[in-house]
Coordinates of C-alpha atoms and ligand atoms in Angstrom, one line a residue:
X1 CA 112.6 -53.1 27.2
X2 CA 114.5 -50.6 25.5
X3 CA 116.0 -49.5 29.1
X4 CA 116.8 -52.8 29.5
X5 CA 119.0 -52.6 26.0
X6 CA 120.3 -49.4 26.6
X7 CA 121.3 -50.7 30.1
X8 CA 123.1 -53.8 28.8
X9 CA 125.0 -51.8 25.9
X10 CA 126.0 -49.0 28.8
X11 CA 127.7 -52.1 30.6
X12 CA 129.1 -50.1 34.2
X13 CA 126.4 -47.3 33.4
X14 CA 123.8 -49.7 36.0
X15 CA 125.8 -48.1 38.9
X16 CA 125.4 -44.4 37.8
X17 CA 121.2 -45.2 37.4
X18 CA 121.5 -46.9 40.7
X19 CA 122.7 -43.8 42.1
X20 CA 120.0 -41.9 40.9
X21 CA 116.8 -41.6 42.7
X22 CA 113.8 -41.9 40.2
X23 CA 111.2 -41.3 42.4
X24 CA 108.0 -43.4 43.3
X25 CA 105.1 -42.8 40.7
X26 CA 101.9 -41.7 42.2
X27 CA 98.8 -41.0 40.7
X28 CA 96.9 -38.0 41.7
X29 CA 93.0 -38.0 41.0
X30 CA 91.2 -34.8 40.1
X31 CA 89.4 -34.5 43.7
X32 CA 93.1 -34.5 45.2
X33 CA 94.7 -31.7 42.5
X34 CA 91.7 -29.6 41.5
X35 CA 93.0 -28.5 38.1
X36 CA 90.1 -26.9 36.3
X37 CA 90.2 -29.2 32.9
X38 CA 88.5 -26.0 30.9
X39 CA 92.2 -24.2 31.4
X40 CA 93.5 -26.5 29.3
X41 CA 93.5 -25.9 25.5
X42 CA 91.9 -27.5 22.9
X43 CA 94.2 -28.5 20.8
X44 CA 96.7 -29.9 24.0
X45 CA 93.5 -31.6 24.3
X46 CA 93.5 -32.9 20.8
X47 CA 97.5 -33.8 20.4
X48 CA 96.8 -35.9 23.6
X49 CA 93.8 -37.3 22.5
X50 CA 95.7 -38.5 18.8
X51 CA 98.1 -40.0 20.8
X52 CA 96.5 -42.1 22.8
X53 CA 94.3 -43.1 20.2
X54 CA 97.1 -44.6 18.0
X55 CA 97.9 -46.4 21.5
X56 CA 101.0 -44.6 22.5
X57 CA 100.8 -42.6 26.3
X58 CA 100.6 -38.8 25.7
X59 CA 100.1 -36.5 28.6
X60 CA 100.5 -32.4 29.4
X61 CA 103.8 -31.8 30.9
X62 CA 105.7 -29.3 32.7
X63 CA 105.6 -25.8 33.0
X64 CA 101.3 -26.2 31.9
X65 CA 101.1 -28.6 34.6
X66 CA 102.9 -26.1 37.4
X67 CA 100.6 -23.3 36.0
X68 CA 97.2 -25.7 35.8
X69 CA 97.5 -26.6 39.6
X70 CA 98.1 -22.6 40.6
X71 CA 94.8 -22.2 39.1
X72 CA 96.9 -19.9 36.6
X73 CA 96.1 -20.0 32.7
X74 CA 99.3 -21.6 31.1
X75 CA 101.0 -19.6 27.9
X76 CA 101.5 -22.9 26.4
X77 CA 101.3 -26.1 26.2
X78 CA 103.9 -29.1 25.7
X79 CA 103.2 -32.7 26.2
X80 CA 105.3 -35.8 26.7
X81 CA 104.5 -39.2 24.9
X82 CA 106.2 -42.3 24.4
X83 CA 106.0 -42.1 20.6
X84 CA 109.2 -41.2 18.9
X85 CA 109.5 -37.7 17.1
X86 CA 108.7 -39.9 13.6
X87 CA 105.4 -41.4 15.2
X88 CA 104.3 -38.5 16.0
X89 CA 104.7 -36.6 12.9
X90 CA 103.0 -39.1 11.2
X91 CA 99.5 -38.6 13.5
X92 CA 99.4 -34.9 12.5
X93 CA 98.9 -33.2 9.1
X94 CA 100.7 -29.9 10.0
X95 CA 103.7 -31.2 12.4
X96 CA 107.4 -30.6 12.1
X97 CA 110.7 -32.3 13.8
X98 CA 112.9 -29.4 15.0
X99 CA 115.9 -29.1 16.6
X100 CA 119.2 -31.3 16.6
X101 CA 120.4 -31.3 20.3
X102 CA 116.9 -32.2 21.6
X103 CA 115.1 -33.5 18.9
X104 CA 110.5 -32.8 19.2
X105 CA 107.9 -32.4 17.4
X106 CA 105.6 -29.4 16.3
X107 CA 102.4 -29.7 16.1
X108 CA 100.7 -26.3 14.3
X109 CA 97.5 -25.4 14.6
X110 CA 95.6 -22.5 12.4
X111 CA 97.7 -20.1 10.6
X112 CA 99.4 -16.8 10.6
X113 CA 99.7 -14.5 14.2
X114 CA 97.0 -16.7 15.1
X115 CA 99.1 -20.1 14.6
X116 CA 99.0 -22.4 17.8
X117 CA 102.3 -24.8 18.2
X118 CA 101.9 -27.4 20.8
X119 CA 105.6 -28.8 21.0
X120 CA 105.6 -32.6 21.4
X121 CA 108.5 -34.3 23.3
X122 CA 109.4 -38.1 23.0
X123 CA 109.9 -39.5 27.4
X124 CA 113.8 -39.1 27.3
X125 CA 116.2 -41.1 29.6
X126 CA 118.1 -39.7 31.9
X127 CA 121.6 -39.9 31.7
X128 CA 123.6 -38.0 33.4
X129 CA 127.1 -36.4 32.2
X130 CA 129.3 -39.6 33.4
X131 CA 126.6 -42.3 32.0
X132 CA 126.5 -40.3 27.9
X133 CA 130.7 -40.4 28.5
X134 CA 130.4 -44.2 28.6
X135 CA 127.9 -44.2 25.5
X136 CA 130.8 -42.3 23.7
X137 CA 133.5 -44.4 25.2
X138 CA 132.1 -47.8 24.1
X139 CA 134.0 -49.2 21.4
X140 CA 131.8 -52.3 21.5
X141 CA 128.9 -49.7 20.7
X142 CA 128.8 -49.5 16.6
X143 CA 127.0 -46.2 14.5
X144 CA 124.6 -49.0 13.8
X145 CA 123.7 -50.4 17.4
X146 CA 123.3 -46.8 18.9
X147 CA 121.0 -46.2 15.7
X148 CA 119.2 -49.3 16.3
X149 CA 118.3 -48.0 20.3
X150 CA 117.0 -44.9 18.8
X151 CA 120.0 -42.6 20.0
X152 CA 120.1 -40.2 17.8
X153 CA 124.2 -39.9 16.6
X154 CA 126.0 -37.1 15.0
X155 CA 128.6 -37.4 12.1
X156 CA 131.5 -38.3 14.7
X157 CA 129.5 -41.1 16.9
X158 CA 129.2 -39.0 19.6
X159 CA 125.3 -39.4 21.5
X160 CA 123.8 -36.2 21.9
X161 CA 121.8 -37.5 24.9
X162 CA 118.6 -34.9 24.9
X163 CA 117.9 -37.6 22.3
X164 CA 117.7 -41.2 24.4
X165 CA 114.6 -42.3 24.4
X166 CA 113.4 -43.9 27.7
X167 CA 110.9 -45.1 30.5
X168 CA 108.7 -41.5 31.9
X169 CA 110.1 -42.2 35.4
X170 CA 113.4 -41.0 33.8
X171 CA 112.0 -38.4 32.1
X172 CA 110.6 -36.8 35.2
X173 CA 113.7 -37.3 36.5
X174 CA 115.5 -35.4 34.1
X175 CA 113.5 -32.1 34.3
X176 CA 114.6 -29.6 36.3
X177 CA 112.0 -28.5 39.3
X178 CA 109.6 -30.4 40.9
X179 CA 106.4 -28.6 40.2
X180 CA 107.9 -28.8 36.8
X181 CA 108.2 -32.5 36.5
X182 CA 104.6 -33.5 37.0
X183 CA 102.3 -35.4 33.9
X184 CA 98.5 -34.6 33.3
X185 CA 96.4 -36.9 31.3
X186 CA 93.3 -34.5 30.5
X187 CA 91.3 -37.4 29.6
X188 CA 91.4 -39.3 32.4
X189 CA 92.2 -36.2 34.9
X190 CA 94.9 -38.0 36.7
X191 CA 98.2 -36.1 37.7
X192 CA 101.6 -38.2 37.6
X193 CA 104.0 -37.2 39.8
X194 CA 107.3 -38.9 40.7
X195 CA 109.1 -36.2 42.9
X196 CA 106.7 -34.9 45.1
X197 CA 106.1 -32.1 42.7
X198 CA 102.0 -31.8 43.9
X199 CA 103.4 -31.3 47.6
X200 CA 105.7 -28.7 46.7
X201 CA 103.3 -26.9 44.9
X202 CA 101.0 -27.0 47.6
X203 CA 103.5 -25.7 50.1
X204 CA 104.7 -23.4 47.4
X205 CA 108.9 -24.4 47.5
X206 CA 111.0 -24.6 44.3
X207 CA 112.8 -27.7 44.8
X208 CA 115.8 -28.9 42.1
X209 CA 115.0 -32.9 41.5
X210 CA 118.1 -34.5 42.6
X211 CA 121.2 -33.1 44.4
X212 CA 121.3 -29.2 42.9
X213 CA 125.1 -28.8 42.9
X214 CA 125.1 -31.8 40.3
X215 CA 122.2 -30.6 38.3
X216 CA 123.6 -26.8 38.2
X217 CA 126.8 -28.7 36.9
X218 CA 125.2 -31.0 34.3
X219 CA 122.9 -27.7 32.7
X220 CA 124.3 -24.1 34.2
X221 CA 121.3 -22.5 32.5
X222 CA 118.8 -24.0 35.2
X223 CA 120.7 -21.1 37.8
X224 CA 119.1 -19.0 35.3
X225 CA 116.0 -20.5 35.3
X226 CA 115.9 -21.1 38.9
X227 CA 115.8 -16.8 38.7
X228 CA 112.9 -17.0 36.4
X229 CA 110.5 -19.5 38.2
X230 CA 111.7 -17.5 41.7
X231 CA 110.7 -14.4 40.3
X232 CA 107.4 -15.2 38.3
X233 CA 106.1 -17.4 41.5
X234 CA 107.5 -14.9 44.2
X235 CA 104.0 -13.3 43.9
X236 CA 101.8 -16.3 44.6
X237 CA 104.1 -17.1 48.0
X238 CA 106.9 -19.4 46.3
X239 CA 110.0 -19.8 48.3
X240 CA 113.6 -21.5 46.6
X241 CA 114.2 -24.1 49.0
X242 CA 117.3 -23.7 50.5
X243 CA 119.5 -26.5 49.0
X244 CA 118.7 -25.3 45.7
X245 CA 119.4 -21.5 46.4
X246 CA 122.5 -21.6 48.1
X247 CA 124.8 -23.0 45.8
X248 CA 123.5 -20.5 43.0
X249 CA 126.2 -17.8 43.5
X250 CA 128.9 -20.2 43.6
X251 CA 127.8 -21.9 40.4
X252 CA 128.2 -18.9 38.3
X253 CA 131.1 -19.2 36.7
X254 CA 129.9 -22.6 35.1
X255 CA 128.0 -20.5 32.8
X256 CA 131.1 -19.3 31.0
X257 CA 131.2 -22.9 29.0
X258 CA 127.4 -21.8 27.7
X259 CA 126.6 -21.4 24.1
X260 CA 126.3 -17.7 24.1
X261 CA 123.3 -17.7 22.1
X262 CA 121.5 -20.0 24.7
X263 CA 122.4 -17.3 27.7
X264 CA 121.2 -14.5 25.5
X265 CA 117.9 -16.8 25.0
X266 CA 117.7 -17.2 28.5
X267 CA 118.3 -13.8 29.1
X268 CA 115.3 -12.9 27.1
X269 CA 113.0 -14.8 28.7
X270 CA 114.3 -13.3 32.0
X271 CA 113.3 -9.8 31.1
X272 CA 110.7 -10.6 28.5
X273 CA 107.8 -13.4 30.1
X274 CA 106.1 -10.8 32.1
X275 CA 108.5 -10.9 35.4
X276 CA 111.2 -8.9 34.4
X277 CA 111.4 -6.2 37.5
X278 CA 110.8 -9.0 39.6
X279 CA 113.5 -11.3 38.0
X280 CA 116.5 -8.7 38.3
X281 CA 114.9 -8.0 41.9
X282 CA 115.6 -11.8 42.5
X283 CA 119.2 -11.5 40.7
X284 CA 120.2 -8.7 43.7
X285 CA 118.7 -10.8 46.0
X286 CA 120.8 -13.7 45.1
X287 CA 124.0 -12.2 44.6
X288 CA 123.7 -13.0 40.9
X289 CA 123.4 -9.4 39.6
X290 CA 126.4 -9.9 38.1
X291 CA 127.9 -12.8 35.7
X292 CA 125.4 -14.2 34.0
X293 CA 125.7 -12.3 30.7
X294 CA 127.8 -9.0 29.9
X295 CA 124.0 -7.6 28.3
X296 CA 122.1 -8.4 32.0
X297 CA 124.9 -7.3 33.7
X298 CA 124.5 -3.8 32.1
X299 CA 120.3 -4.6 32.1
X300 CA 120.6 -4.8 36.2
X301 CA 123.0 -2.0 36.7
X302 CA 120.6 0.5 35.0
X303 CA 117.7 -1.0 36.2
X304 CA 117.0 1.8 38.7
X305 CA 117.7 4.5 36.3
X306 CA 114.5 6.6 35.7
X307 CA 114.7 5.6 32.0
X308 CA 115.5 1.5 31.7
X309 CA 112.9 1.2 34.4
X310 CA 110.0 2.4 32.6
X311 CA 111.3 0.3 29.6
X312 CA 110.9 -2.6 32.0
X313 CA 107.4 -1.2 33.6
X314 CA 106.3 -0.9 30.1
X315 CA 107.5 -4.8 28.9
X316 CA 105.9 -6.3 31.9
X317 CA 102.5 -4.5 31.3
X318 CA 102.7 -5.2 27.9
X319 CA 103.5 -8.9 28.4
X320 CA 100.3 -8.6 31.1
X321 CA 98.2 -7.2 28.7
X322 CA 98.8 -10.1 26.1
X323 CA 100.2 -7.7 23.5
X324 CA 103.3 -8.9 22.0
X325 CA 106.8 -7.1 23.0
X326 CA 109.9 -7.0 20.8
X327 CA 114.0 -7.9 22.2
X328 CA 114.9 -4.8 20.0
X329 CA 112.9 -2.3 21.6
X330 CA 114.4 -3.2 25.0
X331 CA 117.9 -3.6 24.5
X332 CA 117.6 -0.4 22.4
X333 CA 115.8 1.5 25.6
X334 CA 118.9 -0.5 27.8
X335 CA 121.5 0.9 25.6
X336 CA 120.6 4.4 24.7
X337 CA 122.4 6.1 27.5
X338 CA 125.8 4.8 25.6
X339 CA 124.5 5.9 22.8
X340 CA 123.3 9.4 23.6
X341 CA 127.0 9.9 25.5
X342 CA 129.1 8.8 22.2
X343 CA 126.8 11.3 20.0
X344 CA 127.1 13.8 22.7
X345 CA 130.7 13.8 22.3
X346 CA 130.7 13.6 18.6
X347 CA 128.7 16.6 18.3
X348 CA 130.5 18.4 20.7
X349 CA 133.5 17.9 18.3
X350 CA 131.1 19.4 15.8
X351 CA 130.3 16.3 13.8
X352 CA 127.1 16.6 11.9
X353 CA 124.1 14.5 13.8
X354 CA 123.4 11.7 11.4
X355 CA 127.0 10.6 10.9
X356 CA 127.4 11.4 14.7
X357 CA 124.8 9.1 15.8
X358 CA 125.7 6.7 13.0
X359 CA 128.9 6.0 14.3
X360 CA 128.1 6.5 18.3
X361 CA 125.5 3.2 16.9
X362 CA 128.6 1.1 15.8
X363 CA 130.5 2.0 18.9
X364 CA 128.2 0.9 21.2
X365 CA 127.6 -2.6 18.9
X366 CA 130.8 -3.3 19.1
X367 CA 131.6 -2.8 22.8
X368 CA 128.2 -4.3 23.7
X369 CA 126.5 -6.7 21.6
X370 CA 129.3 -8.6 20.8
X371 CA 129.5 -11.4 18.7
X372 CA 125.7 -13.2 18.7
X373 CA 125.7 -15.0 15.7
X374 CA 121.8 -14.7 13.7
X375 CA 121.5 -11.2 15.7
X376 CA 121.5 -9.5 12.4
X377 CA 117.5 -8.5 12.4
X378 CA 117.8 -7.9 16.2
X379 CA 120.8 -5.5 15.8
X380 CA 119.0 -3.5 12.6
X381 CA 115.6 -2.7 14.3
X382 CA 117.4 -1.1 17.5
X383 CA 119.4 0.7 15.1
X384 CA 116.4 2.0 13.4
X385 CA 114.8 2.9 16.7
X386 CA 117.5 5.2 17.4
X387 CA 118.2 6.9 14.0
X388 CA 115.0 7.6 14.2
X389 CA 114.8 9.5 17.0
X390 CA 116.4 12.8 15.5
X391 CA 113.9 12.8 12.6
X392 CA 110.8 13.1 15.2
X393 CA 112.4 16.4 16.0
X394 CA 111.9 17.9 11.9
X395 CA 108.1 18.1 12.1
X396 CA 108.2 20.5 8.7
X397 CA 108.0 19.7 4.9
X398 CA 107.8 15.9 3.7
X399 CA 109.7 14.8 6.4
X400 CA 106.5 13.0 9.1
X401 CA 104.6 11.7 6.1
X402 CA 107.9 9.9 5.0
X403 CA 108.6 9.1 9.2
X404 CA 105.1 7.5 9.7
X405 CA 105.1 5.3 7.0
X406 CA 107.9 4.1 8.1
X407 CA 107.8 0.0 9.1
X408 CA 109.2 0.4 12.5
X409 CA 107.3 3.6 13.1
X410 CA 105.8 2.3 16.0
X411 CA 108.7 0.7 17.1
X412 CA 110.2 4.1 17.6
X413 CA 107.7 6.4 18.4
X414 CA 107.0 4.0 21.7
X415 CA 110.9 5.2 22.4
X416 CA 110.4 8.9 22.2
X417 CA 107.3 8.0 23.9
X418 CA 109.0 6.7 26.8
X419 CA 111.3 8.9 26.6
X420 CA 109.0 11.8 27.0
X421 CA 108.1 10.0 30.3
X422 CA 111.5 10.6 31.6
X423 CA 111.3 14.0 30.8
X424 CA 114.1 13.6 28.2
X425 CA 112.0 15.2 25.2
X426 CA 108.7 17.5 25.7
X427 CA 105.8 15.3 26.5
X428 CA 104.2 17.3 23.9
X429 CA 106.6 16.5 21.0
X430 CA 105.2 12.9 22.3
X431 CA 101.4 14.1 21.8
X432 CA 102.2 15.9 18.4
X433 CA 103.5 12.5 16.7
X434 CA 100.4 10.4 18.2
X435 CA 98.1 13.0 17.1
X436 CA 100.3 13.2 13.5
X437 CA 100.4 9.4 13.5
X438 CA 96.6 8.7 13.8
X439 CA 95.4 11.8 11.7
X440 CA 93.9 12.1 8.0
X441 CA 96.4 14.5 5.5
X442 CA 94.2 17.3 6.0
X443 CA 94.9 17.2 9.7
X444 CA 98.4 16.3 9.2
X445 CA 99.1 19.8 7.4
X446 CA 97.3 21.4 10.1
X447 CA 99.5 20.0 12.7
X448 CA 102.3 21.1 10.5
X449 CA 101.2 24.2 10.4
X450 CA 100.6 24.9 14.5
X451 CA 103.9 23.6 14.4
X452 CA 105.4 26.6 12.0
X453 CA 103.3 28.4 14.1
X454 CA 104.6 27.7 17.5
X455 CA 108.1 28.1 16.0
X456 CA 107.8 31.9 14.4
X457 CA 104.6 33.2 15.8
X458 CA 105.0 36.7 14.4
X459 CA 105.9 35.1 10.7
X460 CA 103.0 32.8 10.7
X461 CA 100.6 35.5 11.1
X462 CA 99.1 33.9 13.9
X463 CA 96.4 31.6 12.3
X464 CA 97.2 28.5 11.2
X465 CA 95.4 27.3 7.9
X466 CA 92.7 26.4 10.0
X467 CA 92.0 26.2 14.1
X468 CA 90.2 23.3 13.8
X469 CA 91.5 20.3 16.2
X470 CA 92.6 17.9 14.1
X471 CA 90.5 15.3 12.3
X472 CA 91.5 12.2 13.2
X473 CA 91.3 8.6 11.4
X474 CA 91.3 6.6 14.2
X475 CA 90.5 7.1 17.7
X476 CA 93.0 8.7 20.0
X477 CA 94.5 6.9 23.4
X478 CA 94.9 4.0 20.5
X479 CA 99.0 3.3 22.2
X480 CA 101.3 2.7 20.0
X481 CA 101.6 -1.1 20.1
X482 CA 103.3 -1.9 16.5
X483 CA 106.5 -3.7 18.0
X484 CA 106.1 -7.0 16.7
Ligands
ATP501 P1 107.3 -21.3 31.2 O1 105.9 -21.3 31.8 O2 108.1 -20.1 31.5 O3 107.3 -21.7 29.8 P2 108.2 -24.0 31.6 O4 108.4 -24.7 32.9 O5 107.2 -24.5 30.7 O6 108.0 -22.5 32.0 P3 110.0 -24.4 29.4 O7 111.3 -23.7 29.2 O8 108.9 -24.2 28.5 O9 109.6 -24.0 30.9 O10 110.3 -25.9 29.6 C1 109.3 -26.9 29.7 C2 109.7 -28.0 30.6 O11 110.9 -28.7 30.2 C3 110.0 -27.5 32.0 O12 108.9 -27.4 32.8 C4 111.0 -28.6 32.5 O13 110.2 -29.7 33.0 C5 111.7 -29.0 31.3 N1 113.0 -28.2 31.1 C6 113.2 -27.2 30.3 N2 114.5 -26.8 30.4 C7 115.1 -27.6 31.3 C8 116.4 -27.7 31.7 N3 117.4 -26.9 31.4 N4 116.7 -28.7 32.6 C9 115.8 -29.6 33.0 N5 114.5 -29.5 32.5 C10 114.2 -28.5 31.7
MG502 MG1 106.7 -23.8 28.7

């Protein structure tokens, strides 16, 4: 009904649906698809299961789906009902509506770093960029009409069309990848697919719904994602199918009309979901190591140095391991070269090193980071990571006790840690400030005083306090994992 409504207020927009393909739906039972239901989490489980009890359809969608039928345990969940963002808010005690473009609901579970969100999404319709010009062209259409279809309208009229409600054959439609467009109703185990999204998987091809030239054009930030889904499914055997890699490259430059707060998003998840070797490995490969985002750009060119590489080494594992991994420790381990060559310089013109490295900080914010509105945290850690990085050389007097206590101590002893990987500071200064970090105070001054030691054997007198190894409060090979 209300596609029928939105069809008759569109008028000529019946010719632009015609000329989209919304695919047959098909119904997949469990003995066809094989998804293990105990992958799916409880409270997916429970969101779907409010839903349908209130009588609206609710079902797990998307990239949990993809991940379900790989036998692969998804990061999160996200399902797609017919209720509207409102109706759903009012089924759960703890549920939020977020975001203006494309409007859906939180639903939080439990509290703190433990805190679950399953994001709820209303079906939307799919209307393509020609179809919303025609929603904003209508004169006939009033504020009140569009309000009255559930568009959701901004302060000048104008549709933002993530928010037009309709029919799930559009929805699916609407997504991006086939294995990324597929439904699953835990309850009654049944797998929805309109565009052949259960084949692909099986055959293992990354297929664009739709002609990809189009849908490249109507959302740049798919080439992006096509990277990501290449990259993190290239291990399992997945293959872009030809019609949706070859017009990548050429697309590029549509990204340049991209929010640049959505590319650096993007850019994140690129380098920050686990894949991100493999990611710039599939950039190269498709001639899209350079364009995306000034940041990547510099990301890829220094991926093979000895340095950025173990950054990246170290945010896959991490990401592997479950453990949680920050943007500012990254871009602060992509950056430092620029860094280390503008204090370089200042202290060769015999600037002292804090203001040196100071200003050598600004210079490279200014040249590189650029103007990413609500970076302000972002740009404060990576500057703390660095300044610290002079202090872990002053292991005398007050200054460790003060270091370690620091917030981001752990941010930016992981850097000097990888850094003594490189071979750019002794492995041992590495060693001293684990030891130093995980010690009791007695043990601390002892450390201090091998140090003085090691420094002026002949003034030290050769024993140390005490030759005892160094008590230690918690266990050592405890890695530094405070990056938060
Ligand atoms: P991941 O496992 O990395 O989270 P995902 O497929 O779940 O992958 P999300 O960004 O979480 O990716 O998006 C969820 C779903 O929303 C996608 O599977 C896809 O169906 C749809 N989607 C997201 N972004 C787009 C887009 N730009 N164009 C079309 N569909 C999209
Ligand atoms: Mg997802």
């Amino acid at each position: 009904m209300i596609k029928k409504f939105i069809q008759k207020i569109l008028g000529k927009q019946n010719a632009a649906h015609a000329a989209t393909d919304f695919g047959k739906r098909v119904e997949i039972p469990a003995s066809v698809h094989g998804i293990d239901p105990s992958l799916v989490d409880d409270r997916a489980l429970n969101v779907v299961r409010t839903l349908q009890d209130a009588g609206y359809e609710a079902y797990v969608v998307g990239g949990a789906v993809r991940d379900l039928l790989l036998g692969l345990r998804p990061k999160d969940f996200d399902v797609a009902t017919d209720a509207t963002p409102e109706e759903v808010k009012a089924l759960f005690r703890r549920a939020f509506i977020i975001g203006r473009r494309f409007r859906i609901v939180h639903v939080v579970y439990g509290r703190g770093r433990e805190h679950e969100v399953i994001e709820v999404s209303t079906f939307r319709a799919h209307l393509d960029n020609r179809a919303a010009e025609q929603v904003k062209g209508n004169e006939r259409t009033s504020k009140s009409e569009l309000a009255g279809m559930k568009h959701a309208v901004d302060s000048s009229g104008r549709v933002l069309r993530d928010n037009v409600w309709g029919p799930q054959d559009e929805d699916a439609t609407r997504r991006d990848f086939t294995v990324n467009a597929m439904y699953y109703d835990p309850e009654s185990q049944y797998l929805v697919d309109y565009h052949g999204g259960m084949k692909d998987a099986t055959q293992k091809v990354l297929r664009m719904i739709g002609d990809p030239v189009a849908r490249y054009r109507e959302d740049p930030v798919r080439i992006i994602r096509a990277v990501r889904f290449a990259a993190k499914l290239n291990p399992l055997g997945f293959k872009l199918e030809n019609k949706t890699a070859k017009p990548l490259a050429t697309m590029l430059s549509l990204l340049a009309d991209v929010p640049q707060s959505r590319l650096f998003d993007e850019m994140l998840k690129l380098l920050q979901t686990g894949h991100a070797l493999a990611s710039i490995e599939q950039l190269q490969k498709l001639g899209l190591h350079k364009g995306i985002y000034p940041l990547l750009d510099v990301v890829v060119e220094r991926a093979d140095t000895a340095f950025v590489k173990a950054a990246l080494l170290d945010t896959d594992r991490r990401v592997g391991e479950g453990k949680p991994v920050a943007p500012s420790f990254l871009l602060a381990c992509v950056l430092w070269a620029d860094v280390k060559l503008g204090w370089d310089q200042r202290l060769a013109k015999k600037t002292p090193p804090f203001p040196a490295l100071q200003e050598a900080i600004d210079e490279v914010f200014d040249a590189r980071i650029g103007d990413v509105s609500g970076r302000g945290k972002l740009a404060a850690d990576m500057r703390e990571i660095w300044m610290m990085q002079p202090r872990f050389d002053k292991r005398i007097g007050s200054t460790p006790f003060s270091l370690v206590e620091q917030a981001r101590f752990r941010a930016g002893f992981d850097f000097l840690r990888l850094r003594a990987e490189v071979s750019e500071v002794e492995v041992s200064l590495a060693d001293w400030w684990q030891e130093f970090s995980t010690a009791d105070d007695a043990a601390r001054e002892d450390l201090i005083q091998l140090v003085k030691a090691e420094k002026s054997p002949a003034s030290a007198g050769g024993t140390p306090k005490s030759r005892r190894a160094p008590r230690r409060r918690k266990p050592s090979g405890q890695s530094a994992d405070g990056e938060a």
